[in-house]
Coordinates of C-alpha atoms in Angstrom, one line a residue:
X1 CA 60.9 15.8 -79.3
X2 CA 63.3 15.7 -82.1
X3 CA 66.0 18.3 -81.7
X4 CA 68.5 19.6 -84.3
X5 CA 72.2 20.2 -83.8
X6 CA 72.0 23.9 -84.6
X7 CA 70.0 24.7 -81.4
X8 CA 72.8 26.3 -79.5
X9 CA 71.0 26.7 -76.2
X10 CA 70.0 23.1 -76.1
X11 CA 73.5 21.9 -76.6
X12 CA 74.5 23.7 -73.4
X13 CA 71.4 22.6 -71.5
X14 CA 71.9 20.5 -68.4
X15 CA 69.3 18.2 -66.9
X16 CA 67.9 19.6 -63.7
X17 CA 66.9 17.9 -60.5
X18 CA 63.4 16.4 -60.8
X19 CA 61.0 14.4 -58.6
X20 CA 58.9 11.3 -59.0
X21 CA 55.2 12.1 -59.7
X22 CA 54.2 10.6 -56.3
X23 CA 56.4 13.0 -54.3
X24 CA 55.8 16.6 -53.2
X25 CA 58.6 18.9 -54.5
X26 CA 60.4 21.2 -52.1
X27 CA 58.6 24.2 -53.5
X28 CA 55.3 22.5 -52.7
X29 CA 56.4 21.8 -49.2
X30 CA 57.3 25.4 -48.7
X31 CA 54.1 26.6 -50.4
X32 CA 51.9 24.6 -47.9
X33 CA 54.0 25.7 -45.0
X34 CA 53.8 29.4 -45.9
X35 CA 50.0 29.2 -46.6
X36 CA 49.6 27.8 -43.1
X37 CA 51.7 30.6 -41.6
X38 CA 49.5 33.2 -43.4
X39 CA 46.3 31.6 -42.2
X40 CA 47.6 31.5 -38.6
X41 CA 48.8 35.1 -38.8
X42 CA 45.4 36.4 -40.0
X43 CA 43.3 34.3 -37.7
X44 CA 45.4 32.9 -34.8
X45 CA 42.2 32.0 -32.8
X46 CA 41.3 29.4 -35.4
X47 CA 44.3 27.2 -34.5
X48 CA 44.5 26.1 -30.9
X49 CA 47.4 24.3 -29.2
X50 CA 47.6 20.8 -30.7
X51 CA 46.0 17.7 -29.2
X52 CA 44.5 14.8 -31.1
X53 CA 41.0 16.1 -30.1
X54 CA 41.7 19.6 -31.2
X55 CA 42.4 18.9 -34.8
X56 CA 40.7 16.8 -37.5
X57 CA 43.3 16.0 -40.1
X58 CA 42.6 13.8 -43.2
X59 CA 44.5 13.0 -46.4
X60 CA 44.1 10.6 -49.3
X61 CA 46.5 7.7 -49.8
X62 CA 48.8 9.6 -52.2
X63 CA 52.2 10.3 -50.8
X64 CA 52.2 13.9 -51.9
X65 CA 48.9 14.7 -50.2
X66 CA 50.3 13.3 -47.0
X67 CA 53.4 15.4 -47.4
X68 CA 51.2 18.4 -48.1
X69 CA 49.3 17.8 -44.9
X70 CA 52.4 17.5 -42.9
X71 CA 54.0 20.6 -44.5
X72 CA 50.8 22.6 -43.7
X73 CA 50.7 21.4 -40.1
X74 CA 54.4 22.2 -39.7
X75 CA 53.4 25.8 -40.4
X76 CA 50.4 25.7 -38.0
X77 CA 52.2 24.0 -35.2
X78 CA 55.6 25.6 -35.6
X79 CA 57.3 25.9 -32.3
X80 CA 54.7 24.0 -30.3
X81 CA 56.1 20.4 -30.2
X82 CA 58.7 18.4 -28.4
X83 CA 60.8 17.2 -31.3
X84 CA 64.3 18.7 -31.5
X85 CA 63.4 21.0 -28.5
X86 CA 65.4 19.1 -25.9
X87 CA 67.6 16.0 -25.9
X88 CA 66.4 15.2 -22.4
X89 CA 62.9 13.7 -22.1
X90 CA 62.7 14.8 -18.5
X91 CA 63.0 18.4 -19.7
X92 CA 60.8 18.7 -22.7
X93 CA 60.3 22.2 -23.9
X94 CA 57.5 22.8 -26.5
X95 CA 59.3 24.8 -29.0
X96 CA 60.1 22.2 -31.6
X97 CA 58.2 20.1 -34.1
X98 CA 54.7 18.6 -33.3
X99 CA 53.8 15.5 -35.3
X100 CA 50.0 15.4 -35.8
X101 CA 47.7 12.4 -36.1
X102 CA 46.0 11.9 -39.5
X103 CA 43.2 9.8 -41.0
X104 CA 43.8 8.1 -44.4
X105 CA 41.1 6.1 -46.3
X106 CA 41.4 3.7 -49.2
X107 CA 40.8 5.3 -52.6
X108 CA 37.8 3.1 -53.5
X109 CA 36.2 3.7 -50.1
X110 CA 36.8 7.4 -49.8
X111 CA 33.7 9.1 -51.0
X112 CA 34.7 12.4 -49.3
X113 CA 38.1 13.0 -51.0
X114 CA 38.4 10.4 -53.8
X115 CA 34.8 10.3 -55.0
X116 CA 36.1 10.1 -58.6
X117 CA 37.2 6.5 -57.7
X118 CA 33.8 5.6 -56.3
X119 CA 31.4 6.7 -59.0
X120 CA 30.8 4.2 -61.8
X121 CA 28.9 6.7 -64.0
X122 CA 31.7 9.1 -63.8
X123 CA 34.3 6.4 -64.7
X124 CA 32.1 5.5 -67.7
X125 CA 32.2 9.1 -68.8
X126 CA 36.0 9.2 -68.4
X127 CA 36.4 6.0 -70.4
X128 CA 34.5 7.6 -73.4
X129 CA 37.3 10.2 -73.7
X130 CA 34.6 12.8 -74.5
X131 CA 36.2 15.2 -72.1
X132 CA 39.1 15.5 -74.5
X133 CA 37.1 16.4 -77.6
X134 CA 36.7 20.1 -77.1
X135 CA 40.5 20.6 -76.4
X136 CA 41.3 18.6 -79.6
X137 CA 38.9 20.8 -81.6
X138 CA 40.5 23.9 -80.2
X139 CA 44.0 22.5 -81.1
X140 CA 42.8 22.2 -84.7
X141 CA 41.8 25.8 -85.1
X142 CA 44.0 28.1 -87.3
X143 CA 45.0 30.3 -84.3
X144 CA 46.4 27.3 -82.4
X145 CA 48.2 26.1 -85.5
X146 CA 50.0 29.5 -85.4
X147 CA 51.3 28.4 -82.0
X148 CA 52.9 25.4 -83.6
X149 CA 54.5 27.6 -86.3
X150 CA 55.9 30.0 -83.6
X151 CA 57.4 27.0 -81.7
X152 CA 58.9 25.7 -84.9
X153 CA 60.5 29.1 -85.6
X154 CA 61.9 29.3 -82.0
X155 CA 63.2 25.8 -82.2
X156 CA 64.5 26.1 -85.7
X157 CA 62.8 22.9 -86.9
X158 CA 59.3 21.7 -87.9
X159 CA 57.5 21.0 -84.7
X160 CA 54.3 19.0 -84.4
X161 CA 51.4 19.5 -82.1
X162 CA 52.8 16.8 -79.8
X163 CA 56.2 18.5 -79.8
X164 CA 54.7 21.8 -78.8
X165 CA 52.7 20.3 -76.0
X166 CA 55.7 18.2 -74.8
X167 CA 57.8 21.4 -74.7
X168 CA 55.0 23.1 -72.8
X169 CA 55.1 20.3 -70.2
X170 CA 58.9 20.5 -70.0
X171 CA 58.5 24.2 -69.3
X172 CA 56.1 23.3 -66.4
X173 CA 58.3 20.6 -65.1
X174 CA 61.4 22.8 -65.0
X175 CA 59.4 25.4 -63.1
X176 CA 59.0 22.7 -60.4
X177 CA 62.7 21.9 -60.4
X178 CA 64.8 23.5 -57.7
X179 CA 67.7 23.8 -60.1
X180 CA 65.8 25.0 -63.2
X181 CA 63.1 27.1 -61.7
X182 CA 62.8 30.7 -63.0
X183 CA 65.2 30.2 -65.8
X184 CA 63.8 27.4 -67.9
X185 CA 65.0 27.6 -71.5
X186 CA 62.1 25.5 -72.6
X187 CA 59.7 28.2 -71.4
X188 CA 61.6 30.7 -73.6
X189 CA 60.3 28.8 -76.7
X190 CA 56.8 30.3 -76.1
X191 CA 55.5 33.8 -76.4
X192 CA 52.6 35.0 -74.2
X193 CA 50.0 34.3 -76.9
X194 CA 51.2 30.7 -77.3
X195 CA 51.3 30.2 -73.5
X196 CA 47.7 31.5 -73.2
X197 CA 46.4 29.2 -76.0
X198 CA 48.2 26.2 -74.5
X199 CA 46.7 27.1 -71.1
X200 CA 43.2 27.3 -72.5
X201 CA 43.6 24.0 -74.3
X202 CA 44.6 22.2 -71.1
X203 CA 41.9 24.1 -69.2
X204 CA 39.3 22.7 -71.6
X205 CA 40.3 19.2 -70.7
X206 CA 40.2 19.8 -67.0
X207 CA 36.9 21.7 -67.3
X208 CA 35.2 18.9 -69.2
X209 CA 36.7 16.4 -66.8
X210 CA 35.9 18.0 -63.5
X211 CA 33.5 20.8 -63.9
X212 CA 30.2 22.1 -65.4
X213 CA 29.9 20.3 -68.7
X214 CA 29.2 16.8 -67.2
X215 CA 26.9 17.5 -64.1
X216 CA 27.7 14.1 -62.5
X217 CA 31.2 15.5 -62.0
X218 CA 30.1 18.2 -59.5
X219 CA 27.1 16.4 -58.1
X220 CA 29.3 13.5 -56.8
X221 CA 31.1 16.0 -54.5
X222 CA 27.9 16.5 -52.5
X223 CA 29.0 14.1 -49.8
X224 CA 32.0 16.3 -49.1
X225 CA 29.7 19.3 -48.9
X226 CA 27.4 17.4 -46.6
X227 CA 30.3 16.5 -44.4
X228 CA 31.3 20.2 -44.3
X229 CA 27.7 21.1 -43.3
X230 CA 27.8 18.5 -40.5
X231 CA 30.9 20.1 -39.1
X232 CA 29.4 23.6 -39.4
X233 CA 26.3 22.5 -37.5
X234 CA 28.3 20.8 -34.7
X235 CA 29.2 22.7 -31.5
X236 CA 32.9 22.0 -31.9
X237 CA 35.3 24.9 -32.4
X238 CA 38.3 23.0 -33.7
X239 CA 39.7 23.1 -37.2
X240 CA 38.9 20.4 -39.8
X241 CA 41.6 20.0 -42.4
X242 CA 41.5 17.8 -45.5
X243 CA 44.1 17.3 -48.1
X244 CA 43.3 15.8 -51.5
X245 CA 43.4 16.7 -55.3
X246 CA 42.2 19.0 -58.0
X247 CA 39.5 16.4 -58.8
X248 CA 38.3 16.9 -55.2
X249 CA 38.3 20.7 -55.1
X250 CA 37.2 21.7 -58.7
X251 CA 33.9 19.6 -58.5
X252 CA 33.2 21.1 -55.1
X253 CA 33.8 24.6 -56.4
X254 CA 31.5 23.8 -59.4
X255 CA 28.8 22.5 -57.1
X256 CA 28.8 25.8 -55.3
X257 CA 28.3 27.6 -58.6
X258 CA 31.6 29.5 -58.4
X259 CA 33.5 30.8 -61.5
X260 CA 30.6 29.9 -63.8
X261 CA 30.7 31.7 -67.2
X262 CA 27.0 31.2 -67.6
X263 CA 27.5 29.2 -70.7
X264 CA 29.5 26.1 -71.3
X265 CA 33.0 26.9 -72.6
X266 CA 33.8 25.2 -76.0
X267 CA 36.4 25.4 -78.7
X268 CA 34.2 28.1 -80.3
X269 CA 34.2 30.4 -77.3
X270 CA 35.3 33.7 -78.6
X271 CA 36.2 35.6 -75.4
X272 CA 38.0 32.8 -73.8
X273 CA 40.9 35.0 -72.5
X274 CA 38.4 36.7 -70.1
X275 CA 36.7 33.5 -69.0
X276 CA 35.7 33.1 -65.3
X277 CA 36.7 29.5 -65.1
X278 CA 40.5 29.7 -65.4
X279 CA 41.2 26.2 -64.2
X280 CA 44.9 26.6 -63.9
X281 CA 44.4 29.6 -61.6
X282 CA 41.6 28.2 -59.6
X283 CA 43.1 24.8 -58.8
X284 CA 46.9 25.4 -59.1
X285 CA 49.5 23.6 -57.1
X286 CA 48.5 24.1 -53.4
X287 CA 45.1 25.5 -54.4
X288 CA 42.8 25.7 -51.4
X289 CA 39.2 26.3 -50.3
X290 CA 38.2 27.2 -46.7
X291 CA 34.8 27.5 -45.0
X292 CA 34.9 29.7 -41.9
X293 CA 31.9 29.8 -39.5
X294 CA 31.2 33.3 -38.1
X295 CA 28.6 33.9 -35.4
X296 CA 27.4 37.5 -35.2
X297 CA 24.7 38.8 -32.7
X298 CA 22.6 40.4 -35.5
X299 CA 22.3 37.2 -37.4
X300 CA 19.7 34.6 -36.8
X301 CA 22.0 32.0 -38.3
X302 CA 25.8 31.9 -38.4
X303 CA 27.4 33.1 -41.6
X304 CA 29.9 31.0 -43.6
X305 CA 32.8 32.8 -45.2
X306 CA 34.1 30.9 -48.2
X307 CA 37.7 31.5 -49.2
X308 CA 39.3 30.2 -52.4
X309 CA 43.1 30.5 -52.6
X310 CA 43.1 32.9 -49.7
X311 CA 40.6 35.3 -51.3
X312 CA 37.0 35.5 -50.2
X313 CA 34.4 34.6 -52.8
X314 CA 30.7 35.1 -53.0
X315 CA 28.6 32.1 -53.9
X316 CA 25.9 33.1 -56.4
X317 CA 23.0 31.7 -54.4
X318 CA 24.2 33.3 -51.1
X319 CA 24.1 36.9 -49.9
X320 CA 27.1 39.2 -50.1
X321 CA 27.6 38.7 -46.4
X322 CA 28.3 34.9 -46.9
X323 CA 26.3 31.7 -47.0
X324 CA 24.3 30.1 -44.2
X325 CA 24.0 26.4 -43.6
X326 CA 20.5 26.6 -45.0
X327 CA 22.0 28.1 -48.2
X328 CA 24.5 25.2 -48.5
X329 CA 21.7 22.6 -47.9
X330 CA 19.6 24.2 -50.6
X331 CA 22.5 23.9 -53.0
X332 CA 22.6 20.2 -52.4
X333 CA 18.9 19.8 -52.9
X334 CA 18.7 21.9 -56.1
X335 CA 22.1 21.1 -57.7
X336 CA 22.9 17.6 -56.5
X337 CA 19.5 15.8 -56.4
X338 CA 19.5 15.9 -52.6
X339 CA 22.8 14.0 -52.6
X340 CA 21.3 10.6 -53.6
X341 CA 24.8 9.3 -54.3
X342 CA 23.5 5.9 -55.8
X343 CA 21.3 7.8 -58.2
X344 CA 24.0 10.3 -59.1
X345 CA 26.7 7.7 -59.8
X346 CA 24.5 4.9 -61.1
X347 CA 25.2 2.5 -58.2
X348 CA 22.8 -0.4 -57.9
X349 CA 21.2 -0.1 -54.4
X350 CA 21.5 -3.1 -52.0
X351 CA 17.8 -3.8 -52.3
X352 CA 18.1 -4.4 -56.0
X353 CA 19.3 -8.0 -55.8
X354 CA 18.7 -11.1 -57.8
X355 CA 15.6 -12.0 -55.7
X356 CA 13.6 -9.2 -57.4
X357 CA 11.3 -10.4 -60.1
X358 CA 11.8 -9.6 -63.8
X359 CA 8.6 -7.6 -63.6
X360 CA 10.0 -5.3 -60.9
X361 CA 13.1 -4.8 -62.9
X362 CA 11.2 -4.0 -66.1
X363 CA 9.2 -1.4 -64.2
X364 CA 12.5 0.1 -63.0
X365 CA 13.7 0.3 -66.6
X366 CA 10.5 2.0 -67.8
X367 CA 10.6 4.5 -64.9
X368 CA 14.3 5.2 -65.6
X369 CA 13.6 5.9 -69.2
X370 CA 10.6 8.0 -68.5
X371 CA 12.8 10.2 -66.3
X372 CA 15.5 10.4 -68.9
X373 CA 17.9 9.0 -66.4
X374 CA 20.0 6.2 -67.9
X375 CA 21.5 5.1 -64.6
X376 CA 23.4 1.9 -63.7
X377 CA 20.0 0.3 -63.0
X378 CA 19.1 0.8 -66.6
X379 CA 22.3 -0.7 -68.0
X380 CA 22.0 -3.6 -65.6
X381 CA 18.4 -4.3 -66.6
X382 CA 19.1 -4.1 -70.3
X383 CA 21.7 -6.8 -69.9
X384 CA 19.3 -9.1 -68.0
X385 CA 16.2 -8.3 -70.0
X386 CA 17.2 -7.6 -73.7
X387 CA 14.4 -5.7 -75.5
X388 CA 12.5 -7.7 -78.2
X389 CA 15.0 -10.6 -77.8
X390 CA 17.6 -8.6 -79.8
X391 CA 21.1 -7.5 -79.0
X392 CA 21.5 -5.3 -76.0
X393 CA 21.6 -1.6 -77.2
X394 CA 24.4 0.6 -76.1
X395 CA 23.1 3.9 -74.7
X396 CA 25.6 6.5 -73.8
X397 CA 23.2 9.4 -73.9
X398 CA 23.8 10.4 -70.3
X399 CA 27.5 10.3 -70.8
X400 CA 27.5 13.3 -73.1
X401 CA 28.9 16.6 -71.8
X402 CA 26.4 19.6 -72.0
X403 CA 27.0 21.3 -75.3
X404 CA 24.6 23.2 -77.5
X405 CA 26.0 22.6 -81.0
X406 CA 23.9 25.3 -82.5
X407 CA 25.5 28.2 -80.6
X408 CA 29.0 29.4 -80.1
X409 CA 28.8 28.3 -76.5
X410 CA 25.6 26.8 -75.3
X411 CA 24.4 25.8 -71.8
X412 CA 22.2 22.8 -71.9
X413 CA 19.4 22.9 -69.3
X414 CA 20.6 21.6 -66.0
X415 CA 18.6 19.3 -63.7
X416 CA 16.6 20.8 -61.6
X417 CA 32.6 32.6 -33.1
X418 CA 34.9 31.6 -36.0
X419 CA 35.7 28.1 -36.9
X420 CA 37.8 26.8 -39.8
X421 CA 35.8 24.0 -41.2
X422 CA 37.7 22.9 -44.3
X423 CA 40.8 23.9 -46.0
X424 CA 41.3 22.3 -49.4
X425 CA 44.8 22.3 -50.6
X426 CA 45.8 20.8 -53.9
X427 CA 48.7 18.9 -55.5
X428 CA 49.0 17.6 -59.0
X429 CA 46.0 15.5 -60.2
X430 CA 46.6 11.9 -61.1
X431 CA 43.1 10.6 -62.0
X432 CA 43.8 8.8 -65.2
X433 CA 45.8 11.6 -66.7
X434 CA 48.8 13.7 -65.9
X435 CA 48.7 17.5 -65.7
X436 CA 51.6 19.9 -65.6
X437 CA 49.7 22.7 -64.1
X438 CA 47.0 21.8 -61.6
X439 CA 46.6 20.2 -58.2
X440 CA 44.5 20.7 -55.1
X441 CA 44.3 19.6 -51.5
X442 CA 40.9 19.7 -49.8

């Protein structure tokens, strides 16, 4: 950002204390800690005395998710551990810190929490940059250009689109700084209308990257939902806690059909201020989703209470009293192709090896085309069996987000006892782009 000398407030501005992007800031530590305290206060029976068999704790490889998990567990296990309770090992009193055990998987092997790193078809979609197009179109609208003018006026110089967004990110960064929080002068550059439009612009990027417009995005979270179902069906009564990212939680929320506006949001959406899918609110820093199993005598099947950011939500395909395991299984069957992960992500199954004949491969290609599914099998076969001896055609038809260009916002047809099961807490996303506003832990 180019700044001019006559900006008096900037001349007196002092750089605050900031953190590396791989660290959890102090505010984030406290946020997870206090979320845990509130959960424990509301439902103390969900959290027993700690032992390695009483808690299932998992995080991704990112430092900030590990720190998130430990901060959360400090709140849950406060005053139940041996650390700092007594200097004499012979006289341990359990009123100090309790260090929990935790499972961490490699990114490219973690289909539960880092499925975005394990899905070739999704990575191909990200590489096309099509998820950025609607936000760019919104930024070009006259109303958004008014934002740039207002920033220029506040800054007393001719700002550009990149200047305006950079200042918006500086505002967000200062809100995460322990020395600048609550009094960021960069935030004062924007009025409420400008902040709302910048928020929607960023939401559009996240929405097209992790939610409804590209169905593979939410379908690939099915293995996480399957894992949750397995825990719900087990006889265990111990909490299962997983800590990941917004790109873990937002696809899962979308798979459940939550916060769906009924039509795909686009740059043409008129009533965007009242949209249901407010990404920055749904998966903010320390965003979370919980599944709590409740057994009631009147029910033939236990009910699953689903909580997003500490508020109960109703899944559209479930009753107002909550989901059942059968309901969740039906969601996987109808919205995620039965969770055939290889089919969803275009991964070549093991049995499709070089020993298969060309005839078999060509049959697979024809079958794939007839089903309008350009999976990885299709791309692989085209490379090995070019049609008519010509150049291999490039087909990105299945990498297009769902948009009906003939309407303001179109929805393309989509393919056909308590126990805390999962708490999803978020921290800032880092999947191939930075975001100033969103992060989740699962």
